[in-house]
Amino acid sequence: MPMKKLDGPMLDYLTAIDGSRHLAVAASADDEPVGLARCVRLEDEPDTAEIAVTVLDDWQRRGVAPVLMTELARWAYAVAIRKFRALFGDDNRAIAKLIGAAGIPLVPDGNGMLRADIEVGAILKLAAPASA
Ligand SMILES: CC(C)(COP(=O)(O)OP(=O)(O)OC[C@H]1O[C@@H](n2cnc3c(N)ncnc32)[C@H](O)[C@@H]1OP(=O)(O)O)[C@@H](O)C(=O)NCCC(=O)NCCS
């Protein structure tokens, strides 16, 4: 369910990037931000982090999100995060297509939400240069 207002503790939780519990990677062009990917480690599943990716409208469909996710995956793997969990509305065709194209199952999570668990290692493997 979307939140209408962020209170102090929730705002801190979402913005306090510490390189272990909460990681973030940004993309920019001509010194202007064009996209952001971040993840927050789950307290009860510490090898899993909830991921959120946003790309500015004018920059969508140019492959920015996969680049951000790969970079985030590198940082996440280094601090023992092995799985990204994505939660999104079932009407979000863009992210459903992006994740679904990789063959990752989308599971109904109630209240019109879908959930996908993405192996961090699989993202890194996809990004690795093919060996000769
Ligand atoms: C989901 C999102 C991050 C994808 O970023 P992106 O950089 O455009 O991703 P890609 O360039 O890899 O596009 C991959 C596919 O996503 C789909 N897609 C991306 N943007 C889309 C849009 N605006 N409308 C419809 N489909 C879209 C397309 O299928 C696209 O592949 P195609 O162009 O070959 O058809 C971006 O659309 C976004 O920021 N959405 C708003 C925030 C959001 O919903 N985040 C997901 C919650 S975690």
JSON list of N, CA and C in Angstrom, two decimals, residues 17 23-38 52-69 71-72:
[
{"chain": "A", "resi": 17, "resn": "ILE", "atom": "N", "xyz": [22.02, 5.74, 4.41]},
{"chain": "A", "resi": 17, "resn": "ILE", "atom": "CA", "xyz": [22.82, 4.78, 3.64]},
{"chain": "A", "resi": 17, "resn": "ILE", "atom": "C", "xyz": [24.11, 4.51, 4.40]},
{"chain": "A", "resi": 23, "resn": "LEU", "atom": "N", "xyz": [22.23, 0.12, 1.04]},
{"chain": "A", "resi": 23, "resn": "LEU", "atom": "CA", "xyz": [23.17, 0.47, -0.02]},
{"chain": "A", "resi": 23, "resn": "LEU", "atom": "C", "xyz": [22.43, 1.24, -1.11]},
{"chain": "A", "resi": 24, "resn": "ALA", "atom": "N", "xyz": [23.15, 2.12, -1.80]},
{"chain": "A", "resi": 24, "resn": "ALA", "atom": "CA", "xyz": [22.51, 2.87, -2.90]},
{"chain": "A", "resi": 24, "resn": "ALA", "atom": "C", "xyz": [23.53, 3.15, -3.99]},
{"chain": "A", "resi": 25, "resn": "VAL", "atom": "N", "xyz": [23.05, 3.14, -5.24]},
{"chain": "A", "resi": 25, "resn": "VAL", "atom": "CA", "xyz": [23.87, 3.44, -6.40]},
{"chain": "A", "resi": 25, "resn": "VAL", "atom": "C", "xyz": [23.07, 4.40, -7.28]},
{"chain": "A", "resi": 26, "resn": "ALA", "atom": "N", "xyz": [23.72, 5.46, -7.75]},
{"chain": "A", "resi": 26, "resn": "ALA", "atom": "CA", "xyz": [23.01, 6.43, -8.59]},
{"chain": "A", "resi": 26, "resn": "ALA", "atom": "C", "xyz": [23.66, 6.49, -9.96]},
{"chain": "A", "resi": 27, "resn": "ALA", "atom": "N", "xyz": [22.87, 6.84, -10.97]},
{"chain": "A", "resi": 27, "resn": "ALA", "atom": "CA", "xyz": [23.41, 7.07, -12.32]},
{"chain": "A", "resi": 27, "resn": "ALA", "atom": "C", "xyz": [23.16, 8.53, -12.67]},
{"chain": "A", "resi": 28, "resn": "SER", "atom": "N", "xyz": [24.12, 9.13, -13.37]},
{"chain": "A", "resi": 28, "resn": "SER", "atom": "CA", "xyz": [23.91, 10.52, -13.77]},
{"chain": "A", "resi": 28, "resn": "SER", "atom": "C", "xyz": [24.38, 10.71, -15.21]},
{"chain": "A", "resi": 29, "resn": "ALA", "atom": "N", "xyz": [23.87, 11.77, -15.83]},
{"chain": "A", "resi": 29, "resn": "ALA", "atom": "CA", "xyz": [24.29, 12.15, -17.18]},
{"chain": "A", "resi": 29, "resn": "ALA", "atom": "C", "xyz": [24.40, 13.66, -17.18]},
{"chain": "A", "resi": 30, "resn": "ASP", "atom": "N", "xyz": [25.53, 14.16, -17.65]},
{"chain": "A", "resi": 30, "resn": "ASP", "atom": "CA", "xyz": [25.78, 15.61, -17.62]},
{"chain": "A", "resi": 30, "resn": "ASP", "atom": "C", "xyz": [25.54, 16.18, -16.23]},
{"chain": "A", "resi": 31, "resn": "ASP", "atom": "N", "xyz": [26.03, 15.47, -15.24]},
{"chain": "A", "resi": 31, "resn": "ASP", "atom": "CA", "xyz": [25.91, 15.89, -13.84]},
{"chain": "A", "resi": 31, "resn": "ASP", "atom": "C", "xyz": [24.49, 15.96, -13.32]},
{"chain": "A", "resi": 32, "resn": "GLU", "atom": "N", "xyz": [23.54, 15.42, -14.09]},
{"chain": "A", "resi": 32, "resn": "GLU", "atom": "CA", "xyz": [22.15, 15.38, -13.61]},
{"chain": "A", "resi": 32, "resn": "GLU", "atom": "C", "xyz": [21.80, 13.94, -13.25]},
{"chain": "A", "resi": 33, "resn": "PRO", "atom": "N", "xyz": [21.16, 13.71, -12.09]},
{"chain": "A", "resi": 33, "resn": "PRO", "atom": "CA", "xyz": [20.77, 12.33, -11.75]},
{"chain": "A", "resi": 33, "resn": "PRO", "atom": "C", "xyz": [19.73, 11.79, -12.72]},
{"chain": "A", "resi": 34, "resn": "VAL", "atom": "N", "xyz": [19.90, 10.54, -13.15]},
{"chain": "A", "resi": 34, "resn": "VAL", "atom": "CA", "xyz": [18.90, 9.93, -14.04]},
{"chain": "A", "resi": 34, "resn": "VAL", "atom": "C", "xyz": [18.29, 8.66, -13.45]},
{"chain": "A", "resi": 35, "resn": "GLY", "atom": "N", "xyz": [18.94, 8.10, -12.43]},
{"chain": "A", "resi": 35, "resn": "GLY", "atom": "CA", "xyz": [18.38, 6.88, -11.87]},
{"chain": "A", "resi": 35, "resn": "GLY", "atom": "C", "xyz": [19.01, 6.54, -10.53]},
{"chain": "A", "resi": 36, "resn": "LEU", "atom": "N", "xyz": [18.30, 5.74, -9.75]},
{"chain": "A", "resi": 36, "resn": "LEU", "atom": "CA", "xyz": [18.75, 5.36, -8.42]},
{"chain": "A", "resi": 36, "resn": "LEU", "atom": "C", "xyz": [18.31, 3.92, -8.13]},
{"chain": "A", "resi": 37, "resn": "ALA", "atom": "N", "xyz": [19.24, 3.14, -7.61]},
{"chain": "A", "resi": 37, "resn": "ALA", "atom": "CA", "xyz": [18.87, 1.80, -7.12]},
{"chain": "A", "resi": 37, "resn": "ALA", "atom": "C", "xyz": [19.36, 1.71, -5.69]},
{"chain": "A", "resi": 38, "resn": "ARG", "atom": "N", "xyz": [18.51, 1.19, -4.82]},
{"chain": "A", "resi": 38, "resn": "ARG", "atom": "CA", "xyz": [18.96, 1.04, -3.44]},
{"chain": "A", "resi": 38, "resn": "ARG", "atom": "C", "xyz": [18.35, -0.23, -2.88]},
{"chain": "A", "resi": 52, "resn": "ALA", "atom": "N", "xyz": [14.79, -1.32, -4.56]},
{"chain": "A", "resi": 52, "resn": "ALA", "atom": "CA", "xyz": [13.93, -0.38, -5.27]},
{"chain": "A", "resi": 52, "resn": "ALA", "atom": "C", "xyz": [14.78, 0.31, -6.33]},
{"chain": "A", "resi": 53, "resn": "VAL", "atom": "N", "xyz": [14.26, 0.37, -7.54]},
{"chain": "A", "resi": 53, "resn": "VAL", "atom": "CA", "xyz": [14.99, 1.00, -8.66]},
{"chain": "A", "resi": 53, "resn": "VAL", "atom": "C", "xyz": [14.08, 2.03, -9.30]},
{"chain": "A", "resi": 54, "resn": "THR", "atom": "N", "xyz": [14.61, 3.21, -9.56]},
{"chain": "A", "resi": 54, "resn": "THR", "atom": "CA", "xyz": [13.83, 4.26, -10.22]},
{"chain": "A", "resi": 54, "resn": "THR", "atom": "C", "xyz": [14.69, 4.93, -11.29]},
{"chain": "A", "resi": 55, "resn": "VAL", "atom": "N", "xyz": [14.13, 5.05, -12.49]},
{"chain": "A", "resi": 55, "resn": "VAL", "atom": "CA", "xyz": [14.81, 5.74, -13.59]},
{"chain": "A", "resi": 55, "resn": "VAL", "atom": "C", "xyz": [13.90, 6.86, -14.06]},
{"chain": "A", "resi": 56, "resn": "LEU", "atom": "N", "xyz": [14.45, 8.04, -14.29]},
{"chain": "A", "resi": 56, "resn": "LEU", "atom": "CA", "xyz": [13.63, 9.17, -14.75]},
{"chain": "A", "resi": 56, "resn": "LEU", "atom": "C", "xyz": [12.94, 8.81, -16.07]},
{"chain": "A", "resi": 57, "resn": "ASP", "atom": "N", "xyz": [11.73, 9.32, -16.24]},
{"chain": "A", "resi": 57, "resn": "ASP", "atom": "CA", "xyz": [10.92, 8.96, -17.42]},
{"chain": "A", "resi": 57, "resn": "ASP", "atom": "C", "xyz": [11.72, 9.07, -18.72]},
{"chain": "A", "resi": 58, "resn": "ASP", "atom": "N", "xyz": [12.40, 10.20, -18.91]},
{"chain": "A", "resi": 58, "resn": "ASP", "atom": "CA", "xyz": [13.11, 10.44, -20.18]},
{"chain": "A", "resi": 58, "resn": "ASP", "atom": "C", "xyz": [14.25, 9.47, -20.42]},
{"chain": "A", "resi": 59, "resn": "TRP", "atom": "N", "xyz": [14.66, 8.77, -19.37]},
{"chain": "A", "resi": 59, "resn": "TRP", "atom": "CA", "xyz": [15.79, 7.85, -19.49]},
{"chain": "A", "resi": 59, "resn": "TRP", "atom": "C", "xyz": [15.37, 6.39, -19.47]},
{"chain": "A", "resi": 60, "resn": "GLN", "atom": "N", "xyz": [14.06, 6.15, -19.42]},
{"chain": "A", "resi": 60, "resn": "GLN", "atom": "CA", "xyz": [13.61, 4.76, -19.37]},
{"chain": "A", "resi": 60, "resn": "GLN", "atom": "C", "xyz": [13.76, 4.09, -20.74]},
{"chain": "A", "resi": 61, "resn": "ARG", "atom": "N", "xyz": [13.83, 2.77, -20.71]},
{"chain": "A", "resi": 61, "resn": "ARG", "atom": "CA", "xyz": [13.98, 1.92, -21.90]},
{"chain": "A", "resi": 61, "resn": "ARG", "atom": "C", "xyz": [15.31, 2.11, -22.60]},
{"chain": "A", "resi": 62, "resn": "ARG", "atom": "N", "xyz": [16.32, 2.52, -21.83]},
{"chain": "A", "resi": 62, "resn": "ARG", "atom": "CA", "xyz": [17.65, 2.65, -22.42]},
{"chain": "A", "resi": 62, "resn": "ARG", "atom": "C", "xyz": [18.66, 1.77, -21.68]},
{"chain": "A", "resi": 63, "resn": "GLY", "atom": "N", "xyz": [18.15, 0.88, -20.86]},
{"chain": "A", "resi": 63, "resn": "GLY", "atom": "CA", "xyz": [19.04, -0.05, -20.17]},
{"chain": "A", "resi": 63, "resn": "GLY", "atom": "C", "xyz": [19.70, 0.51, -18.92]},
{"chain": "A", "resi": 64, "resn": "VAL", "atom": "N", "xyz": [19.16, 1.59, -18.37]},
{"chain": "A", "resi": 64, "resn": "VAL", "atom": "CA", "xyz": [19.77, 2.17, -17.15]},
{"chain": "A", "resi": 64, "resn": "VAL", "atom": "C", "xyz": [19.53, 1.26, -15.95]},
{"chain": "A", "resi": 65, "resn": "ALA", "atom": "N", "xyz": [18.32, 0.73, -15.81]},
{"chain": "A", "resi": 65, "resn": "ALA", "atom": "CA", "xyz": [18.00, -0.08, -14.62]},
{"chain": "A", "resi": 65, "resn": "ALA", "atom": "C", "xyz": [18.92, -1.30, -14.50]},
{"chain": "A", "resi": 66, "resn": "PRO", "atom": "N", "xyz": [19.17, -2.06, -15.58]},
{"chain": "A", "resi": 66, "resn": "PRO", "atom": "CA", "xyz": [20.08, -3.20, -15.43]},
{"chain": "A", "resi": 66, "resn": "PRO", "atom": "C", "xyz": [21.49, -2.80, -15.01]},
{"chain": "A", "resi": 67, "resn": "VAL", "atom": "N", "xyz": [21.96, -1.66, -15.49]},
{"chain": "A", "resi": 67, "resn": "VAL", "atom": "CA", "xyz": [23.30, -1.20, -15.09]},
{"chain": "A", "resi": 67, "resn": "VAL", "atom": "C", "xyz": [23.31, -0.88, -13.60]},
{"chain": "A", "resi": 68, "resn": "LEU", "atom": "N", "xyz": [22.27, -0.19, -13.15]},
{"chain": "A", "resi": 68, "resn": "LEU", "atom": "CA", "xyz": [22.18, 0.16, -11.72]},
{"chain": "A", "resi": 68, "resn": "LEU", "atom": "C", "xyz": [22.10, -1.10, -10.86]},
{"chain": "A", "resi": 69, "resn": "MET", "atom": "N", "xyz": [21.30, -2.06, -11.31]},
{"chain": "A", "resi": 69, "resn": "MET", "atom": "CA", "xyz": [21.12, -3.28, -10.52]},
{"chain": "A", "resi": 69, "resn": "MET", "atom": "C", "xyz": [22.42, -4.08, -10.46]},
{"chain": "A", "resi": 71, "resn": "GLU", "atom": "N", "xyz": [25.49, -2.86, -10.63]},
{"chain": "A", "resi": 71, "resn": "GLU", "atom": "CA", "xyz": [26.43, -2.16, -9.74]},
{"chain": "A", "resi": 71, "resn": "GLU", "atom": "C", "xyz": [26.03, -2.37, -8.28]},
{"chain": "A", "resi": 72, "resn": "LEU", "atom": "N", "xyz": [24.72, -2.29, -8.02]},
{"chain": "A", "resi": 72, "resn": "LEU", "atom": "CA", "xyz": [24.23, -2.51, -6.65]},
{"chain": "A", "resi": 72, "resn": "LEU", "atom": "C", "xyz": [24.55, -3.95, -6.22]}
]
